[in-house]
Tab-separated table of C-alpha atoms in Angstrom:
chain	number	residue	atom	x	y	z
H	1	UNK	CA	109.799	82.276	101.037
H	2	UNK	CA	107.253	84.201	98.958
H	3	UNK	CA	108.465	87.584	97.736
H	4	UNK	CA	106.453	90.407	99.292
H	5	UNK	CA	105.283	93.036	96.774
H	6	UNK	CA	107.280	96.222	97.287
H	7	UNK	CA	106.314	99.713	96.089
H	8	UNK	CA	107.155	103.335	96.796
H	9	UNK	CA	104.536	105.541	98.410
H	10	UNK	CA	104.499	107.816	95.313
H	11	UNK	CA	103.820	104.901	92.946
H	12	UNK	CA	101.096	103.556	95.231
H	13	UNK	CA	99.380	106.972	95.297
H	14	UNK	CA	99.723	107.274	91.522
H	15	UNK	CA	98.061	103.873	91.100
H	16	UNK	CA	95.247	104.649	93.545
H	17	UNK	CA	94.499	108.013	91.919
H	18	UNK	CA	94.652	106.762	88.311
H	19	UNK	CA	91.505	107.699	86.416
H	20	UNK	CA	91.235	104.541	84.334
H	21	UNK	CA	92.011	100.823	84.369
H	22	UNK	CA	94.300	101.372	81.355
H	23	UNK	CA	96.368	103.901	83.300
H	24	UNK	CA	96.606	101.543	86.283
H	25	UNK	CA	97.768	98.709	84.014
H	26	UNK	CA	100.436	100.989	82.523
H	27	UNK	CA	101.669	101.936	85.981
H	28	UNK	CA	102.073	98.269	86.890
H	29	UNK	CA	103.655	97.420	83.519
H	30	UNK	CA	106.260	100.172	83.876
H	31	UNK	CA	106.781	99.776	87.602
H	32	UNK	CA	110.126	98.949	89.142
H	33	UNK	CA	110.975	98.493	92.782
H	34	UNK	CA	112.462	101.510	94.579
H	35	UNK	CA	116.102	101.859	93.629
H	36	UNK	CA	119.102	103.717	94.940
H	37	UNK	CA	120.694	105.635	92.086
H	38	UNK	CA	124.464	105.937	91.826
H	39	UNK	CA	124.054	109.697	91.566
H	40	UNK	CA	122.081	109.794	94.796
H	41	UNK	CA	120.857	113.186	95.994
H	42	UNK	CA	118.244	112.112	98.552
H	43	UNK	CA	120.492	112.764	101.549
H	44	UNK	CA	121.171	116.343	100.507
H	45	UNK	CA	117.563	117.155	99.572
H	46	UNK	CA	116.323	115.641	102.832
H	47	UNK	CA	118.817	117.712	104.823
H	48	UNK	CA	117.888	120.915	102.969
H	49	UNK	CA	114.136	120.321	103.410
H	50	UNK	CA	114.584	119.520	107.106
H	51	UNK	CA	116.723	122.619	107.631
H	52	UNK	CA	114.250	124.852	105.784
H	53	UNK	CA	111.158	123.765	107.714
H	54	UNK	CA	112.944	123.738	111.090
H	55	UNK	CA	114.521	127.148	110.532
H	56	UNK	CA	118.088	125.888	110.855
H	57	UNK	CA	120.671	128.445	109.864
H	58	UNK	CA	122.613	126.117	107.573
H	59	UNK	CA	119.835	125.506	105.010
H	60	UNK	CA	121.138	127.863	102.324
H	61	UNK	CA	124.726	126.729	102.836
H	62	UNK	CA	123.623	123.117	102.327
H	63	UNK	CA	121.791	124.168	99.158
H	64	UNK	CA	124.836	126.041	97.878
H	65	UNK	CA	127.083	123.004	98.398
H	66	UNK	CA	124.630	120.652	96.664
H	67	UNK	CA	124.325	122.923	93.622
H	68	UNK	CA	128.107	123.170	93.450
H	69	UNK	CA	128.365	119.360	93.622
H	70	UNK	CA	125.891	118.973	90.752
H	71	UNK	CA	127.692	121.616	88.693
H	72	UNK	CA	130.946	119.694	89.145
H	73	UNK	CA	129.247	116.454	88.104
H	74	UNK	CA	128.195	118.026	84.804
H	75	UNK	CA	131.810	118.549	83.711
H	76	UNK	CA	132.682	116.072	80.934
H	77	UNK	CA	129.546	114.068	81.808
H	78	UNK	CA	127.059	112.303	79.562
H	79	UNK	CA	123.905	114.088	78.423
H	80	UNK	CA	121.796	111.974	80.804
H	81	UNK	CA	124.000	112.868	83.780
H	82	UNK	CA	123.915	116.572	82.880
H	83	UNK	CA	120.118	116.506	82.621
H	84	UNK	CA	119.791	114.789	85.992
H	85	UNK	CA	122.214	117.259	87.581
H	86	UNK	CA	120.201	120.189	86.165
H	87	UNK	CA	117.005	118.632	87.516
H	88	UNK	CA	118.527	118.318	90.988
H	89	UNK	CA	119.644	121.964	90.855
H	90	UNK	CA	116.047	122.946	89.949
H	91	UNK	CA	114.780	120.970	92.951
H	92	UNK	CA	117.270	122.642	95.284
H	93	UNK	CA	116.219	126.070	93.957
H	94	UNK	CA	112.590	125.203	94.761
H	95	UNK	CA	113.538	123.977	98.233
H	96	UNK	CA	115.144	127.362	98.885
H	97	UNK	CA	112.187	129.427	97.661
H	98	UNK	CA	109.079	127.422	98.623
H	99	UNK	CA	106.619	128.457	101.322
H	100	UNK	CA	106.693	125.883	104.127
H	101	UNK	CA	104.587	127.979	106.495
H	102	UNK	CA	101.637	125.590	106.695
H	103	UNK	CA	103.883	122.709	107.764
H	104	UNK	CA	105.353	124.716	110.622
H	105	UNK	CA	102.088	125.982	112.143
H	106	UNK	CA	101.749	124.914	115.782
H	107	UNK	CA	104.348	122.134	115.693
H	108	UNK	CA	107.847	121.231	116.745
H	109	UNK	CA	109.862	119.559	113.985
H	110	UNK	CA	112.263	116.678	114.535
H	111	UNK	CA	114.284	114.779	111.951
H	112	UNK	CA	112.723	111.379	111.183
H	113	UNK	CA	115.977	109.471	110.577
H	114	UNK	CA	115.290	107.150	113.522
H	115	UNK	CA	112.048	105.882	111.949
H	116	UNK	CA	111.999	102.925	109.517
H	117	UNK	CA	111.962	103.750	105.807
H	118	UNK	CA	109.319	101.089	104.989
H	119	UNK	CA	106.099	99.791	106.491
H	120	UNK	CA	103.628	97.019	105.761
H	121	UNK	CA	100.321	98.173	104.269
H	122	UNK	CA	97.999	95.244	103.594
H	123	UNK	CA	100.028	92.813	101.515
H	124	UNK	CA	102.462	95.500	100.347
H	125	UNK	CA	105.779	96.684	101.661
H	126	UNK	CA	105.708	100.437	101.085
H	127	UNK	CA	108.790	102.642	100.984
H	128	UNK	CA	107.988	105.926	102.716
H	129	UNK	CA	111.214	107.591	103.901
H	130	UNK	CA	109.528	110.402	105.867
H	131	UNK	CA	111.539	113.575	106.280
H	132	UNK	CA	110.303	114.838	109.612
H	133	UNK	CA	108.329	114.054	112.729
H	134	UNK	CA	105.831	116.767	113.608
H	135	UNK	CA	104.640	117.083	117.191
H	136	UNK	CA	102.293	119.553	118.819
H	137	UNK	CA	103.907	122.191	120.975
H	138	UNK	CA	103.946	121.536	124.699
H	139	UNK	CA	100.787	122.397	126.614
H	140	UNK	CA	100.105	121.668	130.294
H	141	UNK	CA	96.436	121.139	129.419
H	142	UNK	CA	96.595	118.321	126.854
H	143	UNK	CA	98.826	115.503	125.675
H	144	UNK	CA	101.121	116.036	122.738
H	145	UNK	CA	100.101	114.648	119.354
H	146	UNK	CA	102.348	113.517	116.524
H	147	UNK	CA	102.547	113.061	112.773
H	148	UNK	CA	105.064	112.767	109.942
H	149	UNK	CA	105.886	114.951	106.979
H	150	UNK	CA	107.370	114.137	103.572
H	151	UNK	CA	108.460	116.291	100.658
H	152	UNK	CA	107.173	115.015	97.296
H	153	UNK	CA	109.703	116.033	94.625
H	154	UNK	CA	108.331	114.570	91.381
H	155	UNK	CA	107.747	117.122	88.610
H	156	UNK	CA	105.986	114.470	86.509
H	157	UNK	CA	103.477	113.646	89.248
H	158	UNK	CA	101.880	116.775	90.664
H	159	UNK	CA	99.476	116.186	93.518
H	160	UNK	CA	95.878	117.414	93.655
H	161	UNK	CA	93.216	117.242	96.363
H	162	UNK	CA	92.536	113.555	95.653
H	163	UNK	CA	96.101	112.279	95.345
H	164	UNK	CA	97.269	114.589	98.139
H	165	UNK	CA	94.593	113.101	100.388
H	166	UNK	CA	95.693	109.557	99.481
H	167	UNK	CA	99.333	110.415	100.091
H	168	UNK	CA	98.797	112.057	103.485
H	169	UNK	CA	96.452	109.254	104.592
H	170	UNK	CA	99.203	106.740	103.805
H	171	UNK	CA	101.564	108.871	105.886
H	172	UNK	CA	99.051	108.695	108.735
H	173	UNK	CA	98.896	104.888	108.398
H	174	UNK	CA	102.702	104.813	108.432
H	175	UNK	CA	102.863	106.997	111.561
H	176	UNK	CA	100.311	104.833	113.374
H	177	UNK	CA	102.269	101.685	112.474
H	178	UNK	CA	105.738	103.035	113.245
H	179	UNK	CA	104.922	105.164	116.314
H	180	UNK	CA	102.379	102.917	118.065
H	181	UNK	CA	102.882	104.518	121.473
H	182	UNK	CA	102.097	108.049	120.300
H	183	UNK	CA	98.790	109.813	119.677
H	184	UNK	CA	98.798	110.424	115.912
H	185	UNK	CA	97.006	113.546	114.684
H	186	UNK	CA	95.761	113.486	111.092
H	187	UNK	CA	96.487	117.209	110.608
H	188	UNK	CA	100.168	116.583	111.383
H	189	UNK	CA	100.465	113.881	108.698
H	190	UNK	CA	101.440	116.047	105.760
H	191	UNK	CA	102.919	115.818	102.290
H	192	UNK	CA	104.444	118.890	100.672
H	193	UNK	CA	104.247	118.870	96.861
H	194	UNK	CA	107.410	120.746	95.918
H	195	UNK	CA	106.501	121.438	92.277
H	196	UNK	CA	102.940	122.421	93.173
H	197	UNK	CA	103.954	124.402	96.289
H	198	UNK	CA	101.042	122.859	98.204
H	199	UNK	CA	100.743	121.092	101.555
H	200	UNK	CA	98.152	118.343	102.032
H	201	UNK	CA	97.129	117.004	105.445
H	202	UNK	CA	95.395	113.695	106.074
H	203	UNK	CA	91.607	114.166	106.260
H	204	UNK	CA	89.672	113.301	109.378
H	205	UNK	CA	88.363	109.748	109.428
C-alpha cells in the first residue's frame, strides 16, 4: 500500500506561506512527520487553553501544576531537557495572561476531544488536533452554526494576516470534513497565535 504523505497543520501553513521556492525546499528537506515527544506537554497545554477560553475555574490550578511538573523535570536533567522545560513554563505563563476575548464572543465552547486528530486534505493526511468546538449561542430564530479553534504555540513561527488566513481556512476545511452534519461558520474557525496574542478567523469564501 502506498504511504500517504503526512504533515502537521503548522508545517503545511509554513510551506504555503513561504516567500520563496528556496524556503519551501528547505521546509521539505527539514520536515519530519508529527511526533509524540517523551516529554509530552500537549495534554496539559490543551487542558489549560480549554479551561481559559471556557472560563473554567480550574485553569490557574492546572497551570500551577504543569509549571511545578516542569520545574521538577529540570532537577538533575540534561541541558536540552532544562531548556524544553523552561520553554513549556513560558508557554503556560502566556496561556495564563493572554487575551482570549475574541474567541469567546457570541459562542459556546466545547472540548474537541471527540473529533479526529487528522483529516485528509487533497493527497495529504494533515494532523490538526483542534482544541475546541465553537458553536453559536442558542437562538429561536436561526439554526446554530459551528467551527473549531486551535491554539498555535510555536515561538519560531509567528502568524501574520496571510499565514493566519491559511491556518484558519484549513481549520474550516477540517471542520467541514469532520462535522459534515453541521453548518460550519467561517468566523468560528479560528486559530489563536499564542506568541503573537492574535486571533485569526477564516475569511469568507
